[in-house]
PDB file of C-alpha atoms in Angstrom:
ATOM      1  CA  MET A   2     -16.439-106.340  13.888  1.00  0.00           C
ATOM      2  CA  LYS A   3     -19.642-106.420  15.910  1.00  0.00           C
ATOM      3  CA  HIS A   4     -19.509-106.019  19.655  1.00  0.00           C
ATOM      4  CA  GLN A   5     -20.701-109.165  21.413  1.00  0.00           C
ATOM      5  CA  THR A   6     -22.723-108.742  24.573  1.00  0.00           C
ATOM      6  CA  VAL A   7     -22.248-111.403  27.230  1.00  0.00           C
ATOM      7  CA  HIS A   8     -25.562-112.553  28.684  1.00  0.00           C
ATOM      8  CA  TYR A   9     -25.302-114.070  32.140  1.00  0.00           C
ATOM      9  CA  PRO A  10     -27.904-116.586  33.314  1.00  0.00           C
ATOM     10  CA  ARG A  11     -30.403-114.878  35.609  1.00  0.00           C
ATOM     11  CA  ILE A  12     -30.069-117.622  38.184  1.00  0.00           C
ATOM     12  CA  ALA A  13     -26.304-117.062  38.573  1.00  0.00           C
ATOM     13  CA  PRO A  14     -26.502-114.120  41.038  1.00  0.00           C
ATOM     14  CA  ALA A  15     -29.018-115.930  43.262  1.00  0.00           C
ATOM     15  CA  ILE A  16     -26.947-119.125  43.340  1.00  0.00           C
ATOM     16  CA  GLY A  17     -23.686-117.270  43.909  1.00  0.00           C
ATOM     17  CA  TRP A  18     -24.898-115.089  46.786  1.00  0.00           C
ATOM     18  CA  THR A  19     -26.783-117.991  48.373  1.00  0.00           C
ATOM     19  CA  VAL A  20     -23.635-120.127  48.359  1.00  0.00           C
ATOM     20  CA  THR A  21     -21.622-117.240  49.788  1.00  0.00           C
ATOM     21  CA  ILE A  22     -24.067-116.631  52.650  1.00  0.00           C
ATOM     22  CA  LEU A  23     -24.285-120.335  53.482  1.00  0.00           C
ATOM     23  CA  LEU A  24     -20.486-120.698  53.531  1.00  0.00           C
ATOM     24  CA  VAL A  25     -20.095-117.695  55.844  1.00  0.00           C
ATOM     25  CA  VAL A  26     -22.826-118.930  58.192  1.00  0.00           C
ATOM     26  CA  LEU A  27     -21.189-122.368  58.272  1.00  0.00           C
ATOM     27  CA  ALA A  28     -17.803-120.776  59.038  1.00  0.00           C
ATOM     28  CA  VAL A  29     -19.319-118.759  61.890  1.00  0.00           C
ATOM     29  CA  LEU A  30     -20.982-121.839  63.371  1.00  0.00           C
ATOM     30  CA  ILE A  31     -17.812-123.910  63.097  1.00  0.00           C
ATOM     31  CA  GLY A  32     -15.628-121.133  64.450  1.00  0.00           C
ATOM     32  CA  ARG A  33     -17.845-120.652  67.479  1.00  0.00           C
ATOM     33  CA  ASP A  34     -16.760-123.967  68.991  1.00  0.00           C
ATOM     34  CA  ALA A  35     -13.648-124.973  67.056  1.00  0.00           C
ATOM     35  CA  PHE A  36     -11.075-122.756  68.759  1.00  0.00           C
ATOM     36  CA  PRO A  37     -10.466-122.978  72.533  1.00  0.00           C
ATOM     37  CA  GLU A  38     -10.777-119.561  74.170  1.00  0.00           C
ATOM     38  CA  GLN A  39      -7.952-120.107  76.629  1.00  0.00           C
ATOM     39  CA  THR A  40      -5.373-119.694  73.852  1.00  0.00           C
ATOM     40  CA  GLY A  41      -6.311-116.046  73.308  1.00  0.00           C
ATOM     41  CA  LEU A  42      -6.047-116.524  69.540  1.00  0.00           C
ATOM     42  CA  GLU A  43      -9.556-117.730  68.764  1.00  0.00           C
ATOM     43  CA  PRO A  44     -10.607-114.364  67.173  1.00  0.00           C
ATOM     44  CA  TRP A  45      -7.596-114.616  64.844  1.00  0.00           C
ATOM     45  CA  TRP A  46      -8.534-118.079  63.641  1.00  0.00           C
ATOM     46  CA  ARG A  47     -12.220-117.116  63.373  1.00  0.00           C
ATOM     47  CA  MET A  48     -11.224-114.221  61.131  1.00  0.00           C
ATOM     48  CA  TRP A  49      -9.286-116.457  58.722  1.00  0.00           C
ATOM     49  CA  LEU A  50     -11.991-119.119  58.665  1.00  0.00           C
ATOM     50  CA  ILE A  51     -14.657-116.524  57.828  1.00  0.00           C
ATOM     51  CA  ALA A  52     -12.361-114.840  55.287  1.00  0.00           C
ATOM     52  CA  PHE A  53     -11.724-118.163  53.555  1.00  0.00           C
ATOM     53  CA  ALA A  54     -15.454-118.933  53.441  1.00  0.00           C
ATOM     54  CA  SER A  55     -16.147-115.484  51.952  1.00  0.00           C
ATOM     55  CA  TRP A  56     -13.406-116.023  49.384  1.00  0.00           C
ATOM     56  CA  LEU A  57     -14.898-119.367  48.329  1.00  0.00           C
ATOM     57  CA  GLY A  58     -18.285-117.712  47.957  1.00  0.00           C
ATOM     58  CA  PHE A  59     -16.896-114.909  45.830  1.00  0.00           C
ATOM     59  CA  LYS A  60     -15.036-117.473  43.723  1.00  0.00           C
ATOM     60  CA  THR A  61     -18.366-119.180  43.114  1.00  0.00           C
ATOM     61  CA  ILE A  62     -19.924-115.907  41.979  1.00  0.00           C
ATOM     62  CA  ALA A  63     -17.025-115.136  39.634  1.00  0.00           C
ATOM     63  CA  PHE A  64     -17.129-118.685  38.231  1.00  0.00           C
ATOM     64  CA  LEU A  65     -20.885-118.583  37.564  1.00  0.00           C
ATOM     65  CA  TYR A  66     -20.681-115.225  35.818  1.00  0.00           C
ATOM     66  CA  CYS A  67     -17.867-116.298  33.486  1.00  0.00           C
ATOM     67  CA  ARG A  68     -18.759-117.514  29.980  1.00  0.00           C
ATOM     68  CA  PRO A  69     -17.110-119.713  28.807  1.00  0.00           C
ATOM     69  CA  ARG A  70     -16.038-121.292  32.084  1.00  0.00           C
ATOM     70  CA  PRO A  71     -12.503-120.535  33.303  1.00  0.00           C
ATOM     71  CA  ALA A  72      -9.770-123.152  33.466  1.00  0.00           C
ATOM     72  CA  PHE A  73      -9.093-125.042  36.690  1.00  0.00           C
ATOM     73  CA  ALA A  74      -6.111-122.717  37.269  1.00  0.00           C
ATOM     74  CA  PHE A  75      -8.594-120.006  38.299  1.00  0.00           C
ATOM     75  CA  LEU A  76      -9.302-121.914  41.525  1.00  0.00           C
ATOM     76  CA  LEU A  77      -5.623-121.655  42.456  1.00  0.00           C
ATOM     77  CA  TRP A  78      -5.505-117.872  42.134  1.00  0.00           C
ATOM     78  CA  PRO A  79      -6.770-115.513  44.909  1.00  0.00           C
ATOM     79  CA  GLY A  80      -8.205-112.984  42.444  1.00  0.00           C
ATOM     80  CA  MET A  81     -11.678-112.941  40.894  1.00  0.00           C
ATOM     81  CA  ASP A  82     -10.756-112.111  37.266  1.00  0.00           C
ATOM     82  CA  ALA A  83     -12.167-115.372  35.915  1.00  0.00           C
ATOM     83  CA  ALA A  84     -12.258-114.121  32.317  1.00  0.00           C
ATOM     84  CA  ASN A  85      -8.444-114.036  32.273  1.00  0.00           C
ATOM     85  CA  PHE A  86      -8.383-117.780  32.973  1.00  0.00           C
ATOM     86  CA  ARG A  87     -10.610-118.927  30.118  1.00  0.00           C
ATOM     87  CA  LYS A  88      -7.652-120.131  28.101  1.00  0.00           C
ATOM     88  CA  ARG A  89      -3.882-119.991  28.112  1.00  0.00           C
ATOM     89  CA  LYS A  90      -2.287-117.343  25.895  1.00  0.00           C
ATOM     90  CA  THR A  91       0.719-118.049  23.710  1.00  0.00           C
ATOM     91  CA  GLU A  92       1.695-114.458  22.819  1.00  0.00           C
ATOM     92  CA  PRO A  93       3.615-112.233  25.290  1.00  0.00           C
ATOM     93  CA  LEU A  94       1.323-110.767  27.913  1.00  0.00           C
ATOM     94  CA  SER A  95       1.027-107.012  28.268  1.00  0.00           C
ATOM     95  CA  ASN A  96      -0.642-107.315  31.664  1.00  0.00           C
ATOM     96  CA  PRO A  97       1.460-105.293  34.161  1.00  0.00           C
ATOM     97  CA  VAL A  98       2.532-107.264  37.210  1.00  0.00           C
ATOM     98  CA  PRO A  99       4.981-106.264  39.942  1.00  0.00           C
ATOM     99  CA  PRO A 100       8.557-107.388  39.155  1.00  0.00           C
ATOM    100  CA  PHE A 101       9.323-110.766  40.683  1.00  0.00           C
ATOM    101  CA  ALA A 102      12.305-109.467  42.679  1.00  0.00           C
ATOM    102  CA  ILE A 103      10.284-106.622  44.202  1.00  0.00           C
ATOM    103  CA  ALA A 104       7.415-108.921  45.172  1.00  0.00           C
ATOM    104  CA  LEU A 105       9.817-111.426  46.722  1.00  0.00           C
ATOM    105  CA  ALA A 106      11.615-108.670  48.636  1.00  0.00           C
ATOM    106  CA  LEU A 107       8.320-107.313  49.959  1.00  0.00           C
ATOM    107  CA  MET A 108       7.199-110.744  51.090  1.00  0.00           C
ATOM    108  CA  LEU A 109      10.448-111.606  52.842  1.00  0.00           C
ATOM    109  CA  GLY A 110      10.831-108.126  54.285  1.00  0.00           C
ATOM    110  CA  SER A 111       7.308-108.204  55.690  1.00  0.00           C
ATOM    111  CA  ALA A 112       7.943-111.580  57.305  1.00  0.00           C
ATOM    112  CA  VAL A 113      11.145-110.290  58.914  1.00  0.00           C
ATOM    113  CA  LEU A 114       9.377-107.161  60.166  1.00  0.00           C
ATOM    114  CA  ALA A 115       6.536-109.236  61.580  1.00  0.00           C
ATOM    115  CA  LEU A 116       8.969-111.419  63.523  1.00  0.00           C
ATOM    116  CA  ALA A 117      10.850-108.348  64.727  1.00  0.00           C
ATOM    117  CA  TRP A 118       7.643-106.711  65.910  1.00  0.00           C
ATOM    118  CA  MET A 119       6.684-109.902  67.736  1.00  0.00           C
ATOM    119  CA  HIS A 120       9.996-109.710  69.562  1.00  0.00           C
ATOM    120  CA  PHE A 121      10.223-105.996  70.322  1.00  0.00           C
ATOM    121  CA  LEU A 122       6.589-104.926  70.701  1.00  0.00           C
ATOM    122  CA  THR A 123       5.605-107.357  73.446  1.00  0.00           C
ATOM    123  CA  GLY A 124       4.123-105.193  76.171  1.00  0.00           C
ATOM    124  CA  GLU A 125       3.523-102.206  73.881  1.00  0.00           C
ATOM    125  CA  SER A 126       0.105-100.686  73.188  1.00  0.00           C
ATOM    126  CA  LEU A 127      -2.231-103.279  71.708  1.00  0.00           C
ATOM    127  CA  ARG A 128      -3.544-100.760  69.193  1.00  0.00           C
ATOM    128  CA  VAL A 129      -0.029 -99.919  68.006  1.00  0.00           C
ATOM    129  CA  THR A 130       0.853-103.604  67.799  1.00  0.00           C
ATOM    130  CA  GLY A 131      -2.352-104.366  65.912  1.00  0.00           C
ATOM    131  CA  ALA A 132      -1.862-101.506  63.446  1.00  0.00           C
ATOM    132  CA  LEU A 133       1.726-102.508  62.666  1.00  0.00           C
ATOM    133  CA  GLY A 134       0.607-106.119  62.414  1.00  0.00           C
ATOM    134  CA  MET A 135      -1.993-105.202  59.797  1.00  0.00           C
ATOM    135  CA  ILE A 136       0.684-103.415  57.758  1.00  0.00           C
ATOM    136  CA  ALA A 137       2.836-106.547  57.901  1.00  0.00           C
ATOM    137  CA  ILE A 138      -0.047-108.840  56.896  1.00  0.00           C
ATOM    138  CA  VAL A 139      -1.148-106.700  53.924  1.00  0.00           C
ATOM    139  CA  SER A 140       2.445-106.290  52.732  1.00  0.00           C
ATOM    140  CA  LEU A 141       3.194-109.988  53.135  1.00  0.00           C
ATOM    141  CA  LEU A 142       0.093-111.223  51.327  1.00  0.00           C
ATOM    142  CA  HIS A 143      -1.205-108.604  48.903  1.00  0.00           C
ATOM    143  CA  PHE A 144       2.029-106.913  47.874  1.00  0.00           C
ATOM    144  CA  GLY A 145       4.269-109.963  48.332  1.00  0.00           C
ATOM    145  CA  LEU A 146       2.827-113.471  48.003  1.00  0.00           C
ATOM    146  CA  PHE A 147      -0.095-112.584  45.716  1.00  0.00           C
ATOM    147  CA  ALA A 148       2.195-110.522  43.468  1.00  0.00           C
ATOM    148  CA  LEU A 149       4.501-113.536  43.164  1.00  0.00           C
ATOM    149  CA  LEU A 150       1.495-115.668  42.210  1.00  0.00           C
ATOM    150  CA  ALA A 151       0.502-113.112  39.558  1.00  0.00           C
ATOM    151  CA  ASN A 152       4.001-113.380  38.111  1.00  0.00           C
ATOM    152  CA  GLY A 153       3.728-117.158  38.083  1.00  0.00           C
ATOM    153  CA  TRP A 154       0.354-117.313  36.345  1.00  0.00           C
ATOM    154  CA  ASN A 155       1.409-114.705  33.789  1.00  0.00           C
ATOM    155  CA  ALA A 156       4.520-116.742  33.039  1.00  0.00           C
ATOM    156  CA  LEU A 157       2.252-119.767  32.436  1.00  0.00           C
ATOM    157  CA  GLY A 158       0.075-117.819  30.009  1.00  0.00           C
ATOM    158  CA  PHE A 159      -2.836-116.698  32.216  1.00  0.00           C
ATOM    159  CA  ALA A 160      -3.218-112.917  32.465  1.00  0.00           C
ATOM    160  CA  ALA A 161      -3.833-112.807  36.217  1.00  0.00           C
ATOM    161  CA  GLU A 162      -4.578-109.247  37.320  1.00  0.00           C
ATOM    162  CA  PRO A 163      -2.460-108.277  40.355  1.00  0.00           C
ATOM    163  CA  LEU A 164      -4.659-107.537  43.359  1.00  0.00           C
ATOM    164  CA  MET A 165      -2.703-104.379  44.142  1.00  0.00           C
ATOM    165  CA  HIS A 166      -1.928-102.184  41.150  1.00  0.00           C
ATOM    166  CA  ASP A 167       0.300 -99.326  42.393  1.00  0.00           C
ATOM    167  CA  PRO A 168      -2.348 -97.842  44.718  1.00  0.00           C
ATOM    168  CA  TRP A 169      -0.038 -94.895  45.513  1.00  0.00           C
ATOM    169  CA  ARG A 170      -0.549 -93.712  41.910  1.00  0.00           C
ATOM    170  CA  ALA A 171      -4.312 -93.366  42.301  1.00  0.00           C
ATOM    171  CA  GLU A 172      -5.677 -90.311  40.500  1.00  0.00           C
ATOM    172  CA  SER A 173      -9.007 -90.395  42.332  1.00  0.00           C
ATOM    173  CA  LEU A 174     -11.071 -92.370  44.810  1.00  0.00           C
ATOM    174  CA  ALA A 175     -12.807 -94.192  41.959  1.00  0.00           C
ATOM    175  CA  ASP A 176      -9.406 -95.084  40.516  1.00  0.00           C
ATOM    176  CA  PHE A 177      -8.137 -96.299  43.911  1.00  0.00           C
ATOM    177  CA  TRP A 178     -11.106 -98.505  44.819  1.00  0.00           C
ATOM    178  CA  GLY A 179     -11.993 -99.551  41.285  1.00  0.00           C
ATOM    179  CA  ARG A 180      -8.704-100.785  39.867  1.00  0.00           C
ATOM    180  CA  ARG A 181      -5.794-100.292  42.271  1.00  0.00           C
ATOM    181  CA  TRP A 182      -6.693-101.629  45.728  1.00  0.00           C
ATOM    182  CA  ASN A 183      -7.721-105.254  46.375  1.00  0.00           C
ATOM    183  CA  ARG A 184      -9.029-105.866  42.893  1.00  0.00           C
ATOM    184  CA  GLY A 185     -10.353-109.246  43.956  1.00  0.00           C
ATOM    185  CA  PHE A 186     -13.242-107.685  45.836  1.00  0.00           C
ATOM    186  CA  SER A 187     -13.734-104.735  43.490  1.00  0.00           C
ATOM    187  CA  ASP A 188     -14.109-107.193  40.580  1.00  0.00           C
ATOM    188  CA  ILE A 189     -16.909-109.003  42.411  1.00  0.00           C
ATOM    189  CA  ALA A 190     -18.615-105.784  43.498  1.00  0.00           C
ATOM    190  CA  ARG A 191     -18.475-104.445  39.943  1.00  0.00           C
ATOM    191  CA  LEU A 192     -19.692-107.693  38.398  1.00  0.00           C
ATOM    192  CA  ALA A 193     -22.453-108.741  40.783  1.00  0.00           C
ATOM    193  CA  VAL A 194     -23.569-105.466  42.403  1.00  0.00           C
ATOM    194  CA  PHE A 195     -22.545-102.299  40.581  1.00  0.00           C
ATOM    195  CA  ARG A 196     -23.275-103.180  36.946  1.00  0.00           C
ATOM    196  CA  PRO A 197     -26.671-104.870  37.505  1.00  0.00           C
ATOM    197  CA  LEU A 198     -27.923-101.994  39.655  1.00  0.00           C
ATOM    198  CA  VAL A 199     -26.551 -99.298  37.344  1.00  0.00           C
ATOM    199  CA  ARG A 200     -28.499-100.825  34.468  1.00  0.00           C
ATOM    200  CA  LYS A 201     -31.730-100.744  36.481  1.00  0.00           C
ATOM    201  CA  PHE A 202     -31.399 -97.747  38.809  1.00  0.00           C
ATOM    202  CA  GLY A 203     -28.470 -95.604  37.647  1.00  0.00           C
ATOM    203  CA  ALA A 204     -24.889 -94.860  38.722  1.00  0.00           C
ATOM    204  CA  LEU A 205     -25.799 -93.269  42.077  1.00  0.00           C
ATOM    205  CA  THR A 206     -27.614 -96.349  43.371  1.00  0.00           C
ATOM    206  CA  GLY A 207     -25.071 -98.746  41.902  1.00  0.00           C
ATOM    207  CA  THR A 208     -22.121 -96.916  43.466  1.00  0.00           C
ATOM    208  CA  LEU A 209     -23.646 -96.656  46.939  1.00  0.00           C
ATOM    209  CA  ALA A 210     -24.819-100.280  46.822  1.00  0.00           C
ATOM    210  CA  GLY A 211     -21.347-101.472  45.831  1.00  0.00           C
ATOM    211  CA  PHE A 212     -19.748 -99.682  48.775  1.00  0.00           C
ATOM    212  CA  LEU A 213     -22.533-100.831  51.106  1.00  0.00           C
ATOM    213  CA  VAL A 214     -21.872-104.467  50.174  1.00  0.00           C
ATOM    214  CA  SER A 215     -18.164-103.845  50.706  1.00  0.00           C
ATOM    215  CA  GLY A 216     -18.928-102.494  54.171  1.00  0.00           C
ATOM    216  CA  ILE A 217     -21.033-105.517  55.076  1.00  0.00           C
ATOM    217  CA  ALA A 218     -18.343-107.895  53.786  1.00  0.00           C
ATOM    218  CA  HIS A 219     -15.763-106.172  55.981  1.00  0.00           C
ATOM    219  CA  GLU A 220     -18.123-106.266  58.958  1.00  0.00           C
ATOM    220  CA  ILE A 221     -18.214-110.038  58.582  1.00  0.00           C
ATOM    221  CA  VAL A 222     -14.424-110.400  58.431  1.00  0.00           C
ATOM    222  CA  ILE A 223     -13.492-107.620  60.883  1.00  0.00           C
ATOM    223  CA  SER A 224     -16.274-106.921  63.390  1.00  0.00           C
ATOM    224  CA  LEU A 225     -17.653-110.451  63.634  1.00  0.00           C
ATOM    225  CA  PRO A 226     -14.383-112.086  64.815  1.00  0.00           C
ATOM    226  CA  ALA A 227     -13.792-109.137  67.175  1.00  0.00           C
ATOM    227  CA  ARG A 228     -17.416-109.261  68.383  1.00  0.00           C
ATOM    228  CA  ASP A 229     -17.387-105.485  68.575  1.00  0.00           C
ATOM    229  CA  GLY A 230     -17.150-102.380  66.419  1.00  0.00           C
ATOM    230  CA  TRP A 231     -20.386-103.126  64.589  1.00  0.00           C
ATOM    231  CA  GLY A 232     -21.296-100.600  61.913  1.00  0.00           C
ATOM    232  CA  LEU A 233     -17.920 -98.874  61.767  1.00  0.00           C
ATOM    233  CA  PRO A 234     -16.575-100.619  58.614  1.00  0.00           C
ATOM    234  CA  THR A 235     -19.924-100.040  56.890  1.00  0.00           C
ATOM    235  CA  LEU A 236     -19.793 -96.357  57.831  1.00  0.00           C
ATOM    236  CA  TYR A 237     -16.256 -96.158  56.437  1.00  0.00           C
ATOM    237  CA  PHE A 238     -17.283 -97.523  53.048  1.00  0.00           C
ATOM    238  CA  LEU A 239     -20.409 -95.378  52.873  1.00  0.00           C
ATOM    239  CA  ILE A 240     -18.116 -92.374  53.362  1.00  0.00           C
ATOM    240  CA  GLN A 241     -15.979 -93.672  50.481  1.00  0.00           C
ATOM    241  CA  GLY A 242     -19.013 -94.179  48.234  1.00  0.00           C
ATOM    242  CA  THR A 243     -20.416 -90.735  48.993  1.00  0.00           C
ATOM    243  CA  ALA A 244     -17.014 -89.164  48.302  1.00  0.00           C
ATOM    244  CA  VAL A 245     -16.716 -91.046  44.980  1.00  0.00           C
ATOM    245  CA  ILE A 246     -20.061 -89.587  43.895  1.00  0.00           C
ATOM    246  CA  GLY A 247     -18.948 -86.134  45.032  1.00  0.00           C
ATOM    247  CA  GLU A 248     -15.643 -86.212  43.167  1.00  0.00           C
ATOM    248  CA  ARG A 249     -17.381 -87.305  39.962  1.00  0.00           C
ATOM    249  CA  ARG A 250     -19.781 -84.404  40.274  1.00  0.00           C
ATOM    250  CA  TRP A 251     -17.499 -81.569  41.382  1.00  0.00           C
ATOM    251  CA  LEU A 252     -13.825 -82.496  40.942  1.00  0.00           C
ATOM    252  CA  THR A 253     -13.526 -83.886  37.415  1.00  0.00           C
ATOM    253  CA  THR A 254     -11.562 -80.828  36.233  1.00  0.00           C
ATOM    254  CA  ARG A 255      -9.388 -80.379  39.343  1.00  0.00           C
ATOM    255  CA  PRO A 256      -6.879 -83.278  39.385  1.00  0.00           C
ATOM    256  CA  ARG A 257      -4.557 -81.929  42.098  1.00  0.00           C
ATOM    257  CA  LEU A 258      -7.374 -81.274  44.550  1.00  0.00           C
ATOM    258  CA  ARG A 259      -8.893 -84.648  43.641  1.00  0.00           C
ATOM    259  CA  ARG A 260      -5.662 -86.513  44.445  1.00  0.00           C
ATOM    260  CA  THR A 261      -5.271 -84.661  47.749  1.00  0.00           C
ATOM    261  CA  LEU A 262      -8.833 -85.380  48.825  1.00  0.00           C
ATOM    262  CA  THR A 263      -8.451 -88.999  47.734  1.00  0.00           C
ATOM    263  CA  TRP A 264      -5.831 -89.708  50.382  1.00  0.00           C
ATOM    264  CA  LEU A 265      -7.564 -87.559  52.975  1.00  0.00           C
ATOM    265  CA  VAL A 266     -10.814 -89.506  52.545  1.00  0.00           C
ATOM    266  CA  ILE A 267      -9.016 -92.870  52.535  1.00  0.00           C
ATOM    267  CA  LEU A 268      -6.767 -92.308  55.553  1.00  0.00           C
ATOM    268  CA  ALA A 269      -8.610 -89.933  57.891  1.00  0.00           C
ATOM    269  CA  PRO A 270     -11.546 -92.270  58.652  1.00  0.00           C
ATOM    270  CA  SER A 271      -9.445 -95.475  58.478  1.00  0.00           C
ATOM    271  CA  PRO A 272      -9.841 -96.087  62.265  1.00  0.00           C
ATOM    272  CA  LEU A 273     -13.492 -96.818  61.451  1.00  0.00           C
ATOM    273  CA  LEU A 274     -12.422 -99.697  59.219  1.00  0.00           C
ATOM    274  CA  PHE A 275      -9.643-101.165  61.342  1.00  0.00           C
ATOM    275  CA  HIS A 276     -11.329-100.226  64.583  1.00  0.00           C
ATOM    276  CA  PRO A 277      -9.783-100.639  68.058  1.00  0.00           C
ATOM    277  CA  ALA A 278     -11.625-103.879  68.862  1.00  0.00           C
ATOM    278  CA  PHE A 279     -10.291-105.544  65.712  1.00  0.00           C
ATOM    279  CA  LEU A 280      -6.724-104.363  66.266  1.00  0.00           C
ATOM    280  CA  THR A 281      -6.610-105.286  69.955  1.00  0.00           C
ATOM    281  CA  GLU A 282      -8.701-108.468  70.014  1.00  0.00           C
ATOM    282  CA  VAL A 283      -7.891-110.075  66.655  1.00  0.00           C
ATOM    283  CA  ILE A 284      -4.545-108.842  65.306  1.00  0.00           C
ATOM    284  CA  ALA A 285      -2.481-107.765  68.327  1.00  0.00           C
ATOM    285  CA  PRO A 286      -2.566-111.080  70.258  1.00  0.00           C
ATOM    286  CA  VAL A 287      -0.712-112.811  67.409  1.00  0.00           C
ATOM    287  CA  PHE A 288       2.043-110.205  67.428  1.00  0.00           C
ATOM    288  CA  GLN A 289       2.287-110.370  71.210  1.00  0.00           C
ATOM    289  CA  ILE A 290       3.579-113.949  70.998  1.00  0.00           C
ATOM    290  CA  PRO A 291       7.306-113.976  71.901  1.00  0.00           C
ATOM    291  CA  THR A 292       9.363-115.106  68.900  1.00  0.00           C
ATOM    292  CA  PRO A 293      11.147-117.943  70.815  1.00  0.00           C
ATOM    293  CA  ILE A 294       7.734-119.540  71.480  1.00  0.00           C
ATOM    294  CA  LEU A 295       6.576-118.913  67.911  1.00  0.00           C
ATOM    295  CA  LEU A 296       9.661-120.537  66.378  1.00  0.00           C
ATOM    296  CA  ARG A 297       9.934-123.392  68.858  1.00  0.00           C
TER     297      ARG A 297
END
């Protein structure tokens, strides 16, 4: 059986990135005046508005790159694996998804923890509150709600790839960022940045460009709502990209050292990604709301 090469229209990348940039700019302009500053939560709502605009843009890119076009169900899934939504499958799916009970428990447990932190952490350090709040948000959405959605779409015959695929089992940095952590963005980076540049300029350029784009995307969602911390998320992802290149060159035959350095490189510079301004100005204010007011 001959291997079929998928040829994407050359105009697709230009259209997709143009739409993405326009949506983000529109979100920034709307968010500048839409949320009254006296509430103290305007950075929080700006973040979600910009994140939603970025997500719509990435959806556009994934849609344009997919041949044949995915089913409408793809628009109702947070991931970017459009090829898995081309048609419904009738045979049992081998795609691994988190068990429904575990995903539900993570979602509910994260919600309970978030409410508890809102109650008990009022008056605590804003950085501590923001850091714990980020853990609750990621657990609630990526490991909880989105895992439940993956279960649902798989049950309906669409092989939705879970956004988080056991990241704690990562064998390397490339394994962690490429297929285990937030696959929605890594799919877009691989499709629209890494592969095109690798074909033209080689793996080194493609890898660094992919992580550079990831840094810029996080600047938009993290530093822009906080209006501070510029350059820190980009620096974080350039460190990750440089380390990925290094492990491919020098650590391919040393799996234990590679796994150890993977977590060191991910965690040690993480304050660059979730920098103090983001934690204190965007995340912490939400978790400083007393629970009686929140539930009123």
